[in-house]
mmCIF file of C-alpha atoms in Angstrom:
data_model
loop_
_atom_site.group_PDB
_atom_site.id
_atom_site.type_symbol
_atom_site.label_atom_id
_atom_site.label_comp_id
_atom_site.label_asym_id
_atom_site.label_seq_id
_atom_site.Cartn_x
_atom_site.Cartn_y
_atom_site.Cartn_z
ATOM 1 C CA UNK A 1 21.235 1.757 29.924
ATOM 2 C CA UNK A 2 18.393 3.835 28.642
ATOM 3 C CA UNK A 3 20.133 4.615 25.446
ATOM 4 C CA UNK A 4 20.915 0.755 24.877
ATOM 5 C CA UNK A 5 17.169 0.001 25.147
ATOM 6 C CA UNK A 6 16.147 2.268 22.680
ATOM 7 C CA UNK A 7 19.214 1.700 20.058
ATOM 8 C CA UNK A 8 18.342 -1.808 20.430
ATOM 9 C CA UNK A 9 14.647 -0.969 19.479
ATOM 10 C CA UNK A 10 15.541 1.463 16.928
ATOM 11 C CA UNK A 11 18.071 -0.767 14.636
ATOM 12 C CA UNK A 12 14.440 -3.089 14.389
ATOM 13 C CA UNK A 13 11.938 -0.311 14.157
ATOM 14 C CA UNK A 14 11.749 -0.337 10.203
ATOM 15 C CA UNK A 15 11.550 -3.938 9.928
ATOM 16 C CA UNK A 16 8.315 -3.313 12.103
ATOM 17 C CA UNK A 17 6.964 -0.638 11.154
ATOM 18 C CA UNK A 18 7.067 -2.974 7.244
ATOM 19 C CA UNK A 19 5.201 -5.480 9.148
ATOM 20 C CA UNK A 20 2.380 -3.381 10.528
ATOM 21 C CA UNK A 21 1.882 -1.622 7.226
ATOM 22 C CA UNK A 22 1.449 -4.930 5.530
ATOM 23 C CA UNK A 23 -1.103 -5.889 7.711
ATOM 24 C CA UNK A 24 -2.972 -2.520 8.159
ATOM 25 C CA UNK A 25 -2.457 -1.005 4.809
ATOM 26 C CA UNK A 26 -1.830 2.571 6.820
ATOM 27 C CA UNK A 27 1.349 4.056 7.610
ATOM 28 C CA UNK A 28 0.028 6.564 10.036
ATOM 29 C CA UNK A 29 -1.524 3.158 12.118
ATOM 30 C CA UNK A 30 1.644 0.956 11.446
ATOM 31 C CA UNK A 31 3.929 4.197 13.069
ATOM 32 C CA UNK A 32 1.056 4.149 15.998
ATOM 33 C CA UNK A 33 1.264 0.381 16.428
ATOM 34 C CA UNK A 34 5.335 0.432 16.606
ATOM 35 C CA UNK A 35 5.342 3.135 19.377
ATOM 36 C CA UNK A 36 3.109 0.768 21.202
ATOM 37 C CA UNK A 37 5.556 -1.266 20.744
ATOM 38 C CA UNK A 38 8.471 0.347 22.000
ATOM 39 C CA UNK A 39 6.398 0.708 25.094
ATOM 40 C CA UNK A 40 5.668 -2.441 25.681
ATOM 41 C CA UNK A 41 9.265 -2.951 24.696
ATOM 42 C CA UNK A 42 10.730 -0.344 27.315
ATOM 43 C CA UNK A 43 8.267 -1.724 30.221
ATOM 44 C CA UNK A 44 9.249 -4.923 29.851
ATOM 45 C CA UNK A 45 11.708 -7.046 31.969
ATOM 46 C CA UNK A 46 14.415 -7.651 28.769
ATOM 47 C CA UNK A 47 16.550 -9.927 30.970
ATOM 48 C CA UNK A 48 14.143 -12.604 30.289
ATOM 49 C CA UNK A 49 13.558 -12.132 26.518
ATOM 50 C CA UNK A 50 15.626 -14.363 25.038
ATOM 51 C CA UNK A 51 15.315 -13.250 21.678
ATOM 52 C CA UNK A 52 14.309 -9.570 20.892
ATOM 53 C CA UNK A 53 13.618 -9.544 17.302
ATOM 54 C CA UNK A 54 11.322 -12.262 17.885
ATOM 55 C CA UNK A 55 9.561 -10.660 21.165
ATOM 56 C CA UNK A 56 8.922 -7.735 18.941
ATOM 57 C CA UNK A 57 7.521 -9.255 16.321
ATOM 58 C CA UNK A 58 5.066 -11.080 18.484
ATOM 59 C CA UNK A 59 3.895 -7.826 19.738
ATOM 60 C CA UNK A 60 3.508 -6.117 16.711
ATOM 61 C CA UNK A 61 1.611 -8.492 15.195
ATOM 62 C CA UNK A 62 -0.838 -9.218 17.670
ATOM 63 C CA UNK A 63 -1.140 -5.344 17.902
ATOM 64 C CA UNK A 64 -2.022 -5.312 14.749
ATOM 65 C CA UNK A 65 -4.518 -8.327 15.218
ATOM 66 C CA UNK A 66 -6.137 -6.504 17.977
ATOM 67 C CA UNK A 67 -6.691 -3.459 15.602
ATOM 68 C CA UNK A 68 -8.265 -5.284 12.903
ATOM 69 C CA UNK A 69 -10.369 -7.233 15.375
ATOM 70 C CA UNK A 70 -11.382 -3.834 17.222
ATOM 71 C CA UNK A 71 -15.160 -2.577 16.744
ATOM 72 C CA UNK A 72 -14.095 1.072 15.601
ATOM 73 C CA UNK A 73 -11.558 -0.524 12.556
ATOM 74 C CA UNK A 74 -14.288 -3.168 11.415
ATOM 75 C CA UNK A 75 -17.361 -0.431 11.191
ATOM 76 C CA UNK A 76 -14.623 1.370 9.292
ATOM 77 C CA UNK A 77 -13.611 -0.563 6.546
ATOM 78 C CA UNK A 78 -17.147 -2.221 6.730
ATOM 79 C CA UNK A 79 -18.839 0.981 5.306
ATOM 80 C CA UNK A 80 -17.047 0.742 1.972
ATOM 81 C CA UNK A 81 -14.479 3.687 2.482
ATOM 82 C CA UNK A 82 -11.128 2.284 3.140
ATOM 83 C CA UNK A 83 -8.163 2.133 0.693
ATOM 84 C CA UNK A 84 -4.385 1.599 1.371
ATOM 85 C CA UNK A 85 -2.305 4.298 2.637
ATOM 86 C CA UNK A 86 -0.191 4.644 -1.085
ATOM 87 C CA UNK A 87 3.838 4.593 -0.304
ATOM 88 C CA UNK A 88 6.319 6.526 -2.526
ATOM 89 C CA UNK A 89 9.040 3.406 -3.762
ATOM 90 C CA UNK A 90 12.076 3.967 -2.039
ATOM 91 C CA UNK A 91 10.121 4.497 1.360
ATOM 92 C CA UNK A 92 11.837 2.468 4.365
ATOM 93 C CA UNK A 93 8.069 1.178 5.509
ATOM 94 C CA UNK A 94 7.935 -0.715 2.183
ATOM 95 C CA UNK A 95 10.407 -3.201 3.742
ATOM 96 C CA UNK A 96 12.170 -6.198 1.700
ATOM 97 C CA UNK A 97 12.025 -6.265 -1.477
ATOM 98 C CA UNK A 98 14.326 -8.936 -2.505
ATOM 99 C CA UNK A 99 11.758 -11.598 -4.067
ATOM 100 C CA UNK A 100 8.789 -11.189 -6.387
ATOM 101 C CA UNK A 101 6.522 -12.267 -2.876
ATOM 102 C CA UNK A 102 8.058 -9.592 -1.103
ATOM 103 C CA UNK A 103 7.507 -6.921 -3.597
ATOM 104 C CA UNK A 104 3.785 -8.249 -4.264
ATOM 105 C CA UNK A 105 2.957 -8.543 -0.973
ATOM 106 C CA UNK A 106 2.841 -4.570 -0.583
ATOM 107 C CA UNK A 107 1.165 -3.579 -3.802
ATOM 108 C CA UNK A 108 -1.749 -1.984 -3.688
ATOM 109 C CA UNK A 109 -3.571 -4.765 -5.373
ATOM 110 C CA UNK A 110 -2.524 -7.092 -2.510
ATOM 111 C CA UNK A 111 -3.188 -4.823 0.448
ATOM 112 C CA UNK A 112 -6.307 -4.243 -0.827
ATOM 113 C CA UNK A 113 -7.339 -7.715 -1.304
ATOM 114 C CA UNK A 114 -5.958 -8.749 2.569
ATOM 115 C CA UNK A 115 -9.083 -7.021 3.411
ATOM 116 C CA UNK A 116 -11.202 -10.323 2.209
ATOM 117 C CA UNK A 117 -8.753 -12.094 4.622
ATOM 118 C CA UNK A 118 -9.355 -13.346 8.510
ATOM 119 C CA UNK A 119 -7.357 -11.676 10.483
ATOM 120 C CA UNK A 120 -4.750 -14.860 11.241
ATOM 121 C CA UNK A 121 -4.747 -15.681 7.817
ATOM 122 C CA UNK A 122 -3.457 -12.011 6.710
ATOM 123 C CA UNK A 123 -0.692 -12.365 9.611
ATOM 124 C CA UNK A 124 0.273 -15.846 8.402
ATOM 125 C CA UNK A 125 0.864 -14.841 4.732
ATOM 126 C CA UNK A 126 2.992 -11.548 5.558
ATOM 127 C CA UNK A 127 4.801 -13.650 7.911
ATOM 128 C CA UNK A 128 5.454 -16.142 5.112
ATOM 129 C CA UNK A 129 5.301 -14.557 2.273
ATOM 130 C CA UNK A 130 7.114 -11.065 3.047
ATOM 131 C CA UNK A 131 9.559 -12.175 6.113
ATOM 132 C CA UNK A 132 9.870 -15.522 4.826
ATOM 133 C CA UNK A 133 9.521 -17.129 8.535
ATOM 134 C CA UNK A 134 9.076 -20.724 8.787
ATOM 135 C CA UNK A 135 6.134 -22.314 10.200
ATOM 136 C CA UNK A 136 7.277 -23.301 13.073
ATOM 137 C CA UNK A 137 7.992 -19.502 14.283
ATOM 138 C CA UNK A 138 4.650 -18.305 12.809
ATOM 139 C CA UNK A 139 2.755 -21.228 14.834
ATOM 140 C CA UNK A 140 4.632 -19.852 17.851
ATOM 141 C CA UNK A 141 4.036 -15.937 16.736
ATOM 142 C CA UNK A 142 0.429 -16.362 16.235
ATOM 143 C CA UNK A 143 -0.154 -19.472 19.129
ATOM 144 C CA UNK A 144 -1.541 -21.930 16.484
ATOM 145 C CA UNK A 145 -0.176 -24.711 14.989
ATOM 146 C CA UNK A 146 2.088 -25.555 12.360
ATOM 147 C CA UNK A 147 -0.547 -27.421 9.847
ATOM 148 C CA UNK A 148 -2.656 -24.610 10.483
ATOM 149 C CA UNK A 149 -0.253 -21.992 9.821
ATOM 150 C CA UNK A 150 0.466 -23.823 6.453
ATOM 151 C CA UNK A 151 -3.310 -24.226 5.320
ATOM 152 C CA UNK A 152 -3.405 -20.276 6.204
ATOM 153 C CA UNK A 153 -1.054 -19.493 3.950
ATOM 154 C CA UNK A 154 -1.981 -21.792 1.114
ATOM 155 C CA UNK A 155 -5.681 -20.522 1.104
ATOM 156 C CA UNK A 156 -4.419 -16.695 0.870
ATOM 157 C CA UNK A 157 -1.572 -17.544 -1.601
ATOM 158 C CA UNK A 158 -4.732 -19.319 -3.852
ATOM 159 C CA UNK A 159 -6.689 -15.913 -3.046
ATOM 160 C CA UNK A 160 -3.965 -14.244 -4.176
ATOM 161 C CA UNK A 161 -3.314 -15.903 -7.476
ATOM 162 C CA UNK A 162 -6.969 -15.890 -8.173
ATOM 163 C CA UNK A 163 -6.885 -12.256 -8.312
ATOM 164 C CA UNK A 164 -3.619 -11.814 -9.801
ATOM 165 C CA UNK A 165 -3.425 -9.820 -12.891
ATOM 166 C CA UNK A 166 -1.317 -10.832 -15.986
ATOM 167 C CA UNK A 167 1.898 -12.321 -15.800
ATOM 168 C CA UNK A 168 3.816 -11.031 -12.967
ATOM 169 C CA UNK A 169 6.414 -8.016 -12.905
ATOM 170 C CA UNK A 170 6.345 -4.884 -15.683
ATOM 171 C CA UNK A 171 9.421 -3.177 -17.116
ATOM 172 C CA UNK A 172 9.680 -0.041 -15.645
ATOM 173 C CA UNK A 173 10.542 1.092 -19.004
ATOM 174 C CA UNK A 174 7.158 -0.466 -20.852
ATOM 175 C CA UNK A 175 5.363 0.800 -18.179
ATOM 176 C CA UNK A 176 6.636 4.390 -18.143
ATOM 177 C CA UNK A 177 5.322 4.489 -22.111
ATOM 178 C CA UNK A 178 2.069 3.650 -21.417
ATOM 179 C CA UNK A 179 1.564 5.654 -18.573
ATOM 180 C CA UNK A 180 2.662 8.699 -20.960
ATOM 181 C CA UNK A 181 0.521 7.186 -23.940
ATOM 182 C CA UNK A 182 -2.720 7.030 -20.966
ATOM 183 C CA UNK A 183 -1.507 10.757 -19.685
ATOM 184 C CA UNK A 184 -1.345 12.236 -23.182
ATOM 185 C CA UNK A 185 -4.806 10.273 -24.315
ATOM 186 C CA UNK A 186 -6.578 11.627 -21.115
ATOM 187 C CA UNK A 187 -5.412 14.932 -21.191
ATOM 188 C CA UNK A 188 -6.340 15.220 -24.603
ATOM 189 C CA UNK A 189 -9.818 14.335 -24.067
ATOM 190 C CA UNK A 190 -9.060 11.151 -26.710
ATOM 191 C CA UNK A 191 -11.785 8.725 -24.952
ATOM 192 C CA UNK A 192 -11.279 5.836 -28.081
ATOM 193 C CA UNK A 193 -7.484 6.277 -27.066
ATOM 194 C CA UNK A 194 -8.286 5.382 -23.657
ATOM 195 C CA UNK A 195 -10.569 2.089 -23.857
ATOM 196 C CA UNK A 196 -7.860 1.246 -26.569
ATOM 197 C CA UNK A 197 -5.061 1.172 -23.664
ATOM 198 C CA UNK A 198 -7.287 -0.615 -21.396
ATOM 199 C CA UNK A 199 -7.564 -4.228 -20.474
ATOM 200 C CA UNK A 200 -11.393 -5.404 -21.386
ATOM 201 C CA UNK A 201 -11.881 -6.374 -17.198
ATOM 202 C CA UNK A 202 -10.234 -2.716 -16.384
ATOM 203 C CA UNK A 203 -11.305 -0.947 -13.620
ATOM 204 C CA UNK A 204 -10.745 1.809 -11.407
ATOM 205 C CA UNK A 205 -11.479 3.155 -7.585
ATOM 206 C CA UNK A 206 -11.076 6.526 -5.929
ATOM 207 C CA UNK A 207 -11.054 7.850 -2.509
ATOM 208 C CA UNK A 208 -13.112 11.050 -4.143
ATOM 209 C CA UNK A 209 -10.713 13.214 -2.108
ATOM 210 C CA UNK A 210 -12.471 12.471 1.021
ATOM 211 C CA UNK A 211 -15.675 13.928 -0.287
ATOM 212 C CA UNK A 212 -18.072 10.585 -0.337
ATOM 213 C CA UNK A 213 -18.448 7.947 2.416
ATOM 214 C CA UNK A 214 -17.722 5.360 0.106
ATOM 215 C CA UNK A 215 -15.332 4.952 -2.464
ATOM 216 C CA UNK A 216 -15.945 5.635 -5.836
ATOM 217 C CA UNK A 217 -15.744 2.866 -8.072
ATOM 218 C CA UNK A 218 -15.684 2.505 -11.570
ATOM 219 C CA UNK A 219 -16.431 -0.799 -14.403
ATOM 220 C CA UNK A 220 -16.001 -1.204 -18.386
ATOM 221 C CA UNK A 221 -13.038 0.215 -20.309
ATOM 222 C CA UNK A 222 -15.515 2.388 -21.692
ATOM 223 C CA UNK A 223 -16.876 3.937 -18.347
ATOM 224 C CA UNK A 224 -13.223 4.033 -16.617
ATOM 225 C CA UNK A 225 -11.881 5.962 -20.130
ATOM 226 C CA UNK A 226 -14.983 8.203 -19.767
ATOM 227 C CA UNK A 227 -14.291 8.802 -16.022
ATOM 228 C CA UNK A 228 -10.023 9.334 -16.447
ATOM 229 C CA UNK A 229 -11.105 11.330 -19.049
ATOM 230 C CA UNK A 230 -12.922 14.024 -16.810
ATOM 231 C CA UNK A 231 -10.093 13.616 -14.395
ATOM 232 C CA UNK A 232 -7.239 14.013 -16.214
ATOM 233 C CA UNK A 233 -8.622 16.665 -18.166
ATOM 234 C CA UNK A 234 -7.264 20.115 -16.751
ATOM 235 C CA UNK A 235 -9.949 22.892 -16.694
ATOM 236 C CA UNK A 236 -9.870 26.172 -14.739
ATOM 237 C CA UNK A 237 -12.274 24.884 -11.935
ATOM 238 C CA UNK A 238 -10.117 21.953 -11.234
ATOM 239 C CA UNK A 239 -7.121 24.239 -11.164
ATOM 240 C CA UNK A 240 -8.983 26.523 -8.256
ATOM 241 C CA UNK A 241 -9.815 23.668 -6.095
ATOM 242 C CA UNK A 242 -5.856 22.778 -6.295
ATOM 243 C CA UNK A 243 -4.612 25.790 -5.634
ATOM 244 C CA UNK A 244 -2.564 26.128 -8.783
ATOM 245 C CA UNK A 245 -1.692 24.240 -11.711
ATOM 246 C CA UNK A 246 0.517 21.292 -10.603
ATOM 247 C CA UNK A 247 3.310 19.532 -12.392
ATOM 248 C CA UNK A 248 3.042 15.951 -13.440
ATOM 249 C CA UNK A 249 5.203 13.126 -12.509
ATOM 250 C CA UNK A 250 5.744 9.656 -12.834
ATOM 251 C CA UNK A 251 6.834 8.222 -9.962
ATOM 252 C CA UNK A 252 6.353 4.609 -8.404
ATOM 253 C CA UNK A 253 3.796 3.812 -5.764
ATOM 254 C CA UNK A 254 4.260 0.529 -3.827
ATOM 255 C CA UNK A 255 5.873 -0.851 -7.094
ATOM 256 C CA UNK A 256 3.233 -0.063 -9.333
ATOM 257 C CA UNK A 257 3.824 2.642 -12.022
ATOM 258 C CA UNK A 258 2.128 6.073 -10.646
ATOM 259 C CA UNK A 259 1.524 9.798 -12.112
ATOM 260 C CA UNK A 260 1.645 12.296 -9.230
ATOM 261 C CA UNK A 261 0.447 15.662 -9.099
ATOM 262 C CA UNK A 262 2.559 18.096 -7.560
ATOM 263 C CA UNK A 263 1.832 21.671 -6.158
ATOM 264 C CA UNK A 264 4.608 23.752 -4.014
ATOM 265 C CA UNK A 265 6.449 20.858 -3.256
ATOM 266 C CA UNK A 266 3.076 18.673 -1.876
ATOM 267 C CA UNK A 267 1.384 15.790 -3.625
ATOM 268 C CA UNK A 268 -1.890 17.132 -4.323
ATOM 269 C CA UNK A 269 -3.172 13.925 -6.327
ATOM 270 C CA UNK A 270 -1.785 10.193 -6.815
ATOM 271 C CA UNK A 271 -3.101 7.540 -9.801
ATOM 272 C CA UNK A 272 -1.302 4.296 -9.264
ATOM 273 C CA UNK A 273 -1.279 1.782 -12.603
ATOM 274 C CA UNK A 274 -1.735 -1.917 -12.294
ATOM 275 C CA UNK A 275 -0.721 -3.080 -15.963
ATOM 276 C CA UNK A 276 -1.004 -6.306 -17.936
ATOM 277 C CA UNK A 277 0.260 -7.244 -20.731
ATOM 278 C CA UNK A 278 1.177 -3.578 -22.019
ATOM 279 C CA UNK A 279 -2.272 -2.344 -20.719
ATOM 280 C CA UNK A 280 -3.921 -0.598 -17.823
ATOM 281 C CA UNK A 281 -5.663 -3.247 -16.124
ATOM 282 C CA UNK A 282 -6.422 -1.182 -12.157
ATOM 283 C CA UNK A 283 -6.528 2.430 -10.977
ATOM 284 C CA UNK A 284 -6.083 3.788 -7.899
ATOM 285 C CA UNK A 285 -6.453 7.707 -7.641
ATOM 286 C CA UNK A 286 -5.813 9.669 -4.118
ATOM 287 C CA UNK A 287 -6.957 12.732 -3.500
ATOM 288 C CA UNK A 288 -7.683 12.853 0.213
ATOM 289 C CA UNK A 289 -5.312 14.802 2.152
ATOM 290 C CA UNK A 290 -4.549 12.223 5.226
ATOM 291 C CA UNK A 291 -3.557 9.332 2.918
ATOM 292 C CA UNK A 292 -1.374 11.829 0.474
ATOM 293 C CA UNK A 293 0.811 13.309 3.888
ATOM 294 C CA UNK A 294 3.475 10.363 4.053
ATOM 295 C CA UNK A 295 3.659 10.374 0.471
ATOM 296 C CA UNK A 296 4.175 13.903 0.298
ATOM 297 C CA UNK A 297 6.807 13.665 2.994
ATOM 298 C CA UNK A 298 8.940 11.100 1.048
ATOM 299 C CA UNK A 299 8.684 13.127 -1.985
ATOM 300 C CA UNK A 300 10.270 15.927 -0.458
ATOM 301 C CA UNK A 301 13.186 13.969 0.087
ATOM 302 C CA UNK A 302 13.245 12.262 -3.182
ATOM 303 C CA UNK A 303 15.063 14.130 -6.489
ATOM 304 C CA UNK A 304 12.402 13.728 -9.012
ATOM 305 C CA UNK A 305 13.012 13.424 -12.702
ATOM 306 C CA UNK A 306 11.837 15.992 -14.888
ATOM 307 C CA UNK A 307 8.160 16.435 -15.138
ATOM 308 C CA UNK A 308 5.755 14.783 -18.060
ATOM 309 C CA UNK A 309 3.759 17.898 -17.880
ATOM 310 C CA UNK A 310 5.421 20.846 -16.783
ATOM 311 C CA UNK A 311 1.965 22.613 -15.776
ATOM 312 C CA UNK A 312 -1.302 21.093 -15.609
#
């Protein structure tokens, strides 16, 4: 009997666990908010849930309401030092990925803007937009009605468009050539390169490596080429604070195009790439150590091709 409860659990956890990240933009807090779940899950009298996937999804997201709603959570991401946890493609907690809404709905660019959303309204647009539930079941899911579940999601699909960058979806290939164009340009120390393969809005944030309270966040082609520049740039101090000289990848982080640092098998730095037409229109660098460890544990599991820079 025991064994049933949790295999049924299990065969739902990563459908879950996608659902929590999309609402709390951390994969440490969605795996938190799914054992919760299974709690709840294995306390519960299952005779009279009628329909598990359902039950479960009910409790996960109004775990994950709770969280966002919680005094600890909003002081947090109030003081101007939250980012999303970055996932390595191919990572189970990405979830579905069948539909340009699916696939937008965890990038970066979208996880970060759900932070300008109300609570219901971020639950009502994953629902809709990632699991594709109807309104009915998200009225029930949320215990709110139908017309409101619909003007939910049409007021964060508008948010979302507003904010939307270029046309929609790259070519992995297009975007792989001018990540290597940016890489070689930056590395070089070519700062008219850089502005040249940036969008004119272009800008860029950093979680500093965990060194600031706030992030860092950078305006102006010419300021982000200035600041890429710097980073980009190996020197032998940079190389000391590593550890080493690290090889560089390009990998893909939550669908966007991404160059990864790697040291002894561990991600020691990420830059994710939002581009538009055939520029670099976003940056997202990670450096701190807690939002690198999932990312690093996926890549150890994940055959990378060969490196763009064999040593930094």
């Amino acid at each position: 009997m025991e064994s049933n409860v949790a295999d049924r659990f299990e065969a739902g956890r990563a459908r879950l666990a996608s659902l929590a990240y999309r609402l709390l933009g951390s994969a440490a807090d969605a795996e938190d908010i799914v054992q919760d779940a299974y709690l709840r899950w294995h306390a519960a009298d299952r005779e009279r849930i009628e329909v598990p996937q359902a039950w479960l999804t009910k409790v996960v997201t109004n775990l994950c309401l709770d969280r966002l709603r919680s005094a600890p959570v909003r002081r947090e991401r109030a003081a101007g030092a939250w980012m999303p946890e970055p996932l390595l493609d191919g990572d189970p907690m990405l979830g579905p990925a069948d539909t340009f809404e699916q696939r937008e709905s965890v990038s970066l660019a979208v996880l970060t803007l759900m932070e300008q959303l109300a609570p219901v309204e971020r639950a009502v647009y994953v629902l809709r937009e990632a699991f594709s539930y109807p309104h009915s079941e998200i009225a029930q899911i949320l215990d709110i009605s139908e017309s409101a579940s619909q003007q939910h999601v049409h007021r964060a699909r508008r948010r979302v468009a507003d904010a939307r960058r270029g046309g929609g979806e790259v070519d992995p290939a297009s975007a792989r050539k001018v990540l290597e164009e940016f890489l070689a340009a930056a590395s070089s120390g070519r700062t008219e390169r850089l502005v040249a393969l940036l969008t004119d809005d272009a800008t860029a944030i950093s979680d500093g490596a965990g060194l600031a309270r706030t992030l860092w966040r950078y305006e102006t082609p010419e300021r982000v080429a200035a600041v890429m520049r710097t980073a980009f740039k190996p020197t032998p101090a940079k190389r000391r604070l590593v550890g080493g000289s690290p090889t560089i990848h390009i990998g893909q982080v939550n669908g966007w195009p991404a160059v990864l640092a790697v040291l002894d098998d561990r991600i020691v730095g990420a830059t994710a790439f939002e581009i538009s037409d055939g520029k670099v229109a976003a940056l997202h660098g990670f450096a701190a150590a807690e939002r690198l460890a999932r990312l690093t544990g996926m890549w150890r599991q994940h055959k990378p091709d060969a490196p763009a820079i064999d040593q930094w």
